[in-house]
Amino acid sequence: MPNQVFLGEDGFIHNIVQGDQDATAAQYIHDQTVKLASQLSVSNRPIKILSDLTDIGKVDSNARRIASNIIQETEVNKVAIFGGNRLMRHMVNLVIKATGKTDRVRYFDAFDQAISWLKS
């Protein structure tokens, strides 16, 4: 199943990342997320993103760069990322630190933790 990006009934932008990620896959997530974030911004609604990495595969360097651009280019209020293995958690935390937005972007072990933080 391919990656999915949608605006949920909860008002969050949901990114469901599945399988190996290259520049094409990451660019799709980027473009759809930026489009939805723009719609929220025009409506004066907070931009909160929930990224599910539960079924993510390998991620190449171009995909990592594009993913970090989402955080850097979008005026997000909060981004909660969850799922993936220990290596993925480490890699995501490095990307978060590189963006300089550690106050607005966090990695969680579980869906419930991520949702609770987004709602706070």
XYZ file of N, CA and C in Angstrom:
360
model
N 0.847 -1.179 0.000
C 0.000 0.000 0.000
C 0.892 1.242 0.000
N 0.567 2.223 -0.826
C 1.400 3.427 -0.894
C 1.193 4.346 0.308
N 2.059 5.342 0.398
C 1.943 6.350 1.451
C 0.600 7.057 1.348
N 0.099 7.496 2.505
C -1.170 8.214 2.539
C -0.991 9.523 3.303
N -1.633 10.565 2.801
C -1.649 11.864 3.473
C -3.078 12.377 3.401
N -3.648 12.705 4.561
C -5.026 13.197 4.568
C -5.269 14.043 5.810
N -6.312 14.866 5.741
C -6.743 15.667 6.878
C -7.818 14.879 7.598
N -7.531 14.496 8.837
C -8.465 13.691 9.611
C -9.569 14.528 10.228
N -10.600 13.854 10.675
C -11.705 14.532 11.356
C -11.229 15.238 12.621
N -10.092 14.792 13.164
C -9.516 15.405 14.362
C -8.805 16.725 14.066
N -8.733 17.096 12.781
C -8.070 18.338 12.391
C -6.575 18.202 12.180
N -6.036 17.000 12.345
C -4.608 16.754 12.159
C -4.344 16.288 10.733
N -3.188 16.665 10.212
C -2.724 16.103 8.951
C -2.094 14.760 9.293
N -2.582 13.700 8.691
C -2.078 12.351 8.942
C -1.168 11.930 7.793
N 0.040 11.510 8.136
C 0.977 10.933 7.169
C 1.174 9.477 7.559
N 0.773 8.571 6.689
C 1.002 7.152 6.932
C 2.073 6.715 5.938
N 3.246 6.408 6.466
C 4.409 6.112 5.639
C 4.616 4.603 5.622
N 4.604 4.033 4.406
C 4.677 2.582 4.285
C 5.717 2.171 3.247
N 6.518 1.183 3.602
C 7.501 0.647 2.669
C 8.748 1.505 2.568
N 9.595 1.132 1.596
C 10.844 1.857 1.375
C 10.546 3.256 0.851
N 11.359 4.215 1.288
C 11.137 5.612 0.927
C 12.314 6.147 0.116
N 11.997 6.618 -1.086
C 12.982 7.292 -1.918
C 12.500 8.724 -2.144
N 13.180 9.453 -3.003
C 12.825 10.856 -3.229
C 11.400 11.007 -3.753
N 10.970 10.125 -4.639
C 9.621 10.222 -5.210
C 8.560 10.034 -4.140
N 8.726 9.027 -3.305
C 7.754 8.755 -2.238
C 7.720 9.908 -1.238
N 8.888 10.393 -0.864
C 8.961 11.491 0.106
C 8.404 12.785 -0.480
N 8.629 13.006 -1.765
C 8.119 14.227 -2.399
C 6.596 14.234 -2.411
N 5.984 13.065 -2.606
C 4.521 12.967 -2.553
C 4.019 13.393 -1.164
N 4.636 12.848 -0.120
C 4.241 13.210 1.247
C 4.444 14.711 1.464
N 5.583 15.222 1.038
C 5.886 16.651 1.173
C 4.812 17.497 0.506
N 4.545 17.223 -0.768
C 3.614 18.056 -1.535
C 2.207 18.031 -0.955
N 1.738 16.849 -0.581
C 0.388 16.730 -0.032
C 0.292 17.389 1.347
N 1.337 17.240 2.145
C 1.343 17.840 3.484
C 1.358 19.362 3.392
N 2.192 19.903 2.518
C 2.265 21.358 2.346
C 0.922 21.895 1.844
N 0.290 21.174 0.939
C -1.022 21.587 0.414
C -2.065 21.653 1.531
N -2.125 20.605 2.353
C -3.093 20.583 3.460
C -2.751 21.633 4.517
N -1.473 21.813 4.791
C -1.055 22.827 5.771
C -1.456 24.221 5.302
N -1.347 24.459 4.025
C -1.744 25.750 3.467
C -3.243 25.973 3.641
N -4.029 24.927 3.422
C -5.482 25.027 3.614
C -5.816 25.346 5.071
N -5.126 24.691 5.997
C -5.357 24.960 7.419
C -4.951 26.384 7.774
N -3.836 26.828 7.245
C -3.330 28.166 7.535
C -4.304 29.243 7.055
N -4.841 29.067 5.864
C -5.800 30.030 5.312
C -7.042 30.114 6.192
N -7.413 28.989 6.816
C -8.586 28.946 7.700
C -8.250 29.336 9.135
N -7.001 29.786 9.366
C -6.538 30.131 10.717
C -6.678 28.972 11.696
N -6.440 27.760 11.210
C -6.470 26.572 12.067
C -5.037 26.137 12.347
N -4.797 25.538 13.509
C -3.440 25.083 13.826
C -2.994 23.976 12.871
N -1.705 23.962 12.599
C -1.135 22.938 11.730
C -0.458 21.905 12.616
N -1.120 20.772 12.764
C -0.602 19.674 13.578
C -0.545 18.430 12.704
N 0.611 17.783 12.720
C 0.854 16.634 11.851
C 1.117 15.400 12.700
N 0.480 14.294 12.320
C 0.693 12.999 12.960
C 1.281 12.064 11.915
N 2.528 11.646 12.110
C 3.210 10.777 11.152
C 3.370 9.380 11.725
N 2.823 8.410 11.012
C 2.864 7.002 11.411
C 3.945 6.286 10.608
N 5.012 5.876 11.289
C 6.125 5.176 10.645
C 6.111 3.682 10.945
N 4.991 3.172 11.411
C 4.911 1.773 11.831
C 5.374 0.811 10.737
N 4.987 1.057 9.502
C 5.296 0.136 8.402
C 6.343 0.682 7.439
N 7.180 1.587 7.929
C 8.215 2.167 7.072
C 9.312 1.141 6.812
N 9.910 1.234 5.639
C 11.039 0.374 5.282
C 12.324 1.185 5.307
N 13.163 0.963 4.311
C 14.419 1.707 4.202
C 14.132 3.126 3.728
N 14.979 4.058 4.176
C 14.816 5.466 3.806
C 16.150 5.965 3.265
N 16.144 6.425 2.004
C 17.410 6.916 1.462
C 17.650 8.375 1.861
N 18.850 8.855 1.597
C 19.234 10.197 2.052
C 18.386 11.294 1.410
N 17.981 11.117 0.164
C 17.125 12.120 -0.481
C 15.770 12.202 0.205
N 15.232 11.068 0.592
C 13.942 11.048 1.293
C 14.060 11.734 2.652
N 15.156 11.514 3.357
C 15.364 12.173 4.657
C 15.434 13.689 4.494
N 16.126 14.137 3.459
C 16.253 15.575 3.199
C 14.882 16.188 2.900
N 14.101 15.521 2.077
C 12.773 16.029 1.728
C 11.868 16.043 2.956
N 11.958 15.012 3.779
C 11.141 14.957 5.002
C 11.486 16.111 5.939
N 12.760 16.422 6.074
C 13.134 17.539 6.948
C 12.647 18.867 6.376
N 12.526 18.945 5.047
C 12.016 20.169 4.423
C 10.568 20.441 4.811
N 9.788 19.398 5.041
C 8.397 19.593 5.470
C 8.384 20.405 6.760
N 9.239 20.027 7.685
C 9.296 20.699 8.985
C 9.835 22.119 8.835
N 10.832 22.292 7.980
C 11.461 23.600 7.831
C 10.618 24.579 7.018
N 9.893 24.090 6.023
C 9.152 24.970 5.113
C 7.745 25.296 5.594
N 7.230 24.530 6.523
C 5.849 24.693 6.958
C 5.830 25.262 8.368
N 4.977 26.223 8.602
C 4.839 26.812 9.938
C 3.963 25.907 10.804
N 4.527 24.769 11.175
C 3.781 23.793 11.960
C 3.683 24.226 13.419
N 2.550 23.890 14.025
C 2.410 24.083 15.462
C 3.028 22.899 16.190
N 2.706 21.691 15.698
C 3.254 20.477 16.302
C 3.316 19.363 15.259
N 4.360 18.542 15.380
C 4.477 17.325 14.583
C 4.781 16.197 15.553
N 3.926 15.184 15.566
C 4.141 14.000 16.402
C 4.411 12.822 15.474
N 5.521 12.155 15.705
C 5.938 11.023 14.883
C 5.986 9.799 15.779
N 5.462 8.683 15.288
C 5.512 7.453 16.079
C 5.722 6.255 15.159
N 6.099 5.137 15.777
C 6.285 3.892 15.040
C 7.716 3.724 14.561
N 7.947 2.628 13.876
C 9.279 2.338 13.377
C 10.128 1.644 14.430
N 11.301 1.225 14.024
C 12.191 0.507 14.938
C 13.158 1.465 15.635
N 14.050 0.908 16.417
C 14.995 1.712 17.198
C 15.900 2.562 16.299
N 16.360 1.987 15.199
C 17.203 2.732 14.265
C 16.428 3.903 13.670
N 15.162 3.669 13.322
C 14.332 4.738 12.760
C 14.147 5.855 13.779
N 13.921 5.483 15.026
C 13.759 6.494 16.081
C 15.013 7.368 16.168
N 16.169 6.733 16.152
C 17.434 7.470 16.225
C 17.579 8.407 15.022
N 17.293 7.892 13.828
C 17.421 8.693 12.618
C 16.453 9.881 12.642
N 15.218 9.644 13.050
C 14.221 10.723 13.116
C 14.648 11.779 14.129
N 15.144 11.356 15.271
C 15.587 12.323 16.279
C 16.755 13.180 15.779
N 17.637 12.597 14.969
C 18.723 13.385 14.372
C 18.168 14.434 13.412
N 17.186 14.034 12.610
C 16.562 14.976 11.673
C 15.855 16.094 12.439
N 15.161 15.736 13.520
C 14.463 16.741 14.337
C 15.465 17.762 14.881
N 16.580 17.274 15.420
C 17.598 18.187 15.956
C 18.168 19.080 14.863
N 18.359 18.519 13.672
C 18.919 19.295 12.562
C 17.990 20.426 12.129
N 16.689 20.252 12.301
C 15.739 21.303 11.912
C 15.705 22.436 12.930
N 16.165 22.169 14.150
C 16.136 23.185 15.194
C 14.754 23.426 15.778
N 13.824 22.519 15.526
C 12.448 22.702 16.007
C 12.061 21.617 17.014
N 12.967 21.342 17.925
C 12.725 20.272 18.896
C 11.564 20.572 19.834
N 11.177 21.834 19.936
C 10.039 22.181 20.788
C 8.706 21.850 20.116
N 8.711 21.749 18.789
C 7.465 21.509 18.057
C 7.377 20.149 17.386
N 8.479 19.429 17.339
C 8.511 18.132 16.658
C 9.044 17.094 17.632
N 8.281 16.024 17.828
C 8.694 14.986 18.785
C 8.396 13.596 18.247
N 9.220 12.654 18.699
C 9.052 11.245 18.347
C 8.502 10.507 19.563
N 7.515 9.655 19.340
C 6.884 8.888 20.416
C 6.925 7.401 20.085
N 6.895 6.588 21.135
C 6.886 5.144 20.946
C 5.531 4.626 20.490
N 4.461 5.318 20.870
C 3.121 4.788 20.612
C 2.168 5.870 20.109
N 1.161 5.427 19.378
C 0.114 6.286 18.836
C -0.551 7.114 19.928
N -0.926 6.468 21.042
C -1.634 7.163 22.122
C -0.825 8.329 22.681
N 0.478 8.127 22.840
C 1.346 9.197 23.340
C 1.396 10.360 22.350
N 1.497 10.031 21.075
C 1.573 11.060 20.037
C 0.293 11.887 19.991
N -0.848 11.220 20.025
C -2.144 11.913 19.988
C -2.314 12.804 21.218
N -1.970 12.291 22.384
C -2.101 13.082 23.620
C -1.296 14.369 23.530
N -0.077 14.274 23.023
C 0.768 15.462 22.910
C 0.193 16.449 21.898
N -0.298 15.948 20.758
C -0.880 16.847 19.758
C -2.097 17.582 20.307
N -2.864 16.906 21.145
C -4.081 17.507 21.700
C -3.788 18.487 22.833
N -2.582 18.434 23.396
C -2.253 19.308 24.541
C -1.926 20.718 24.098
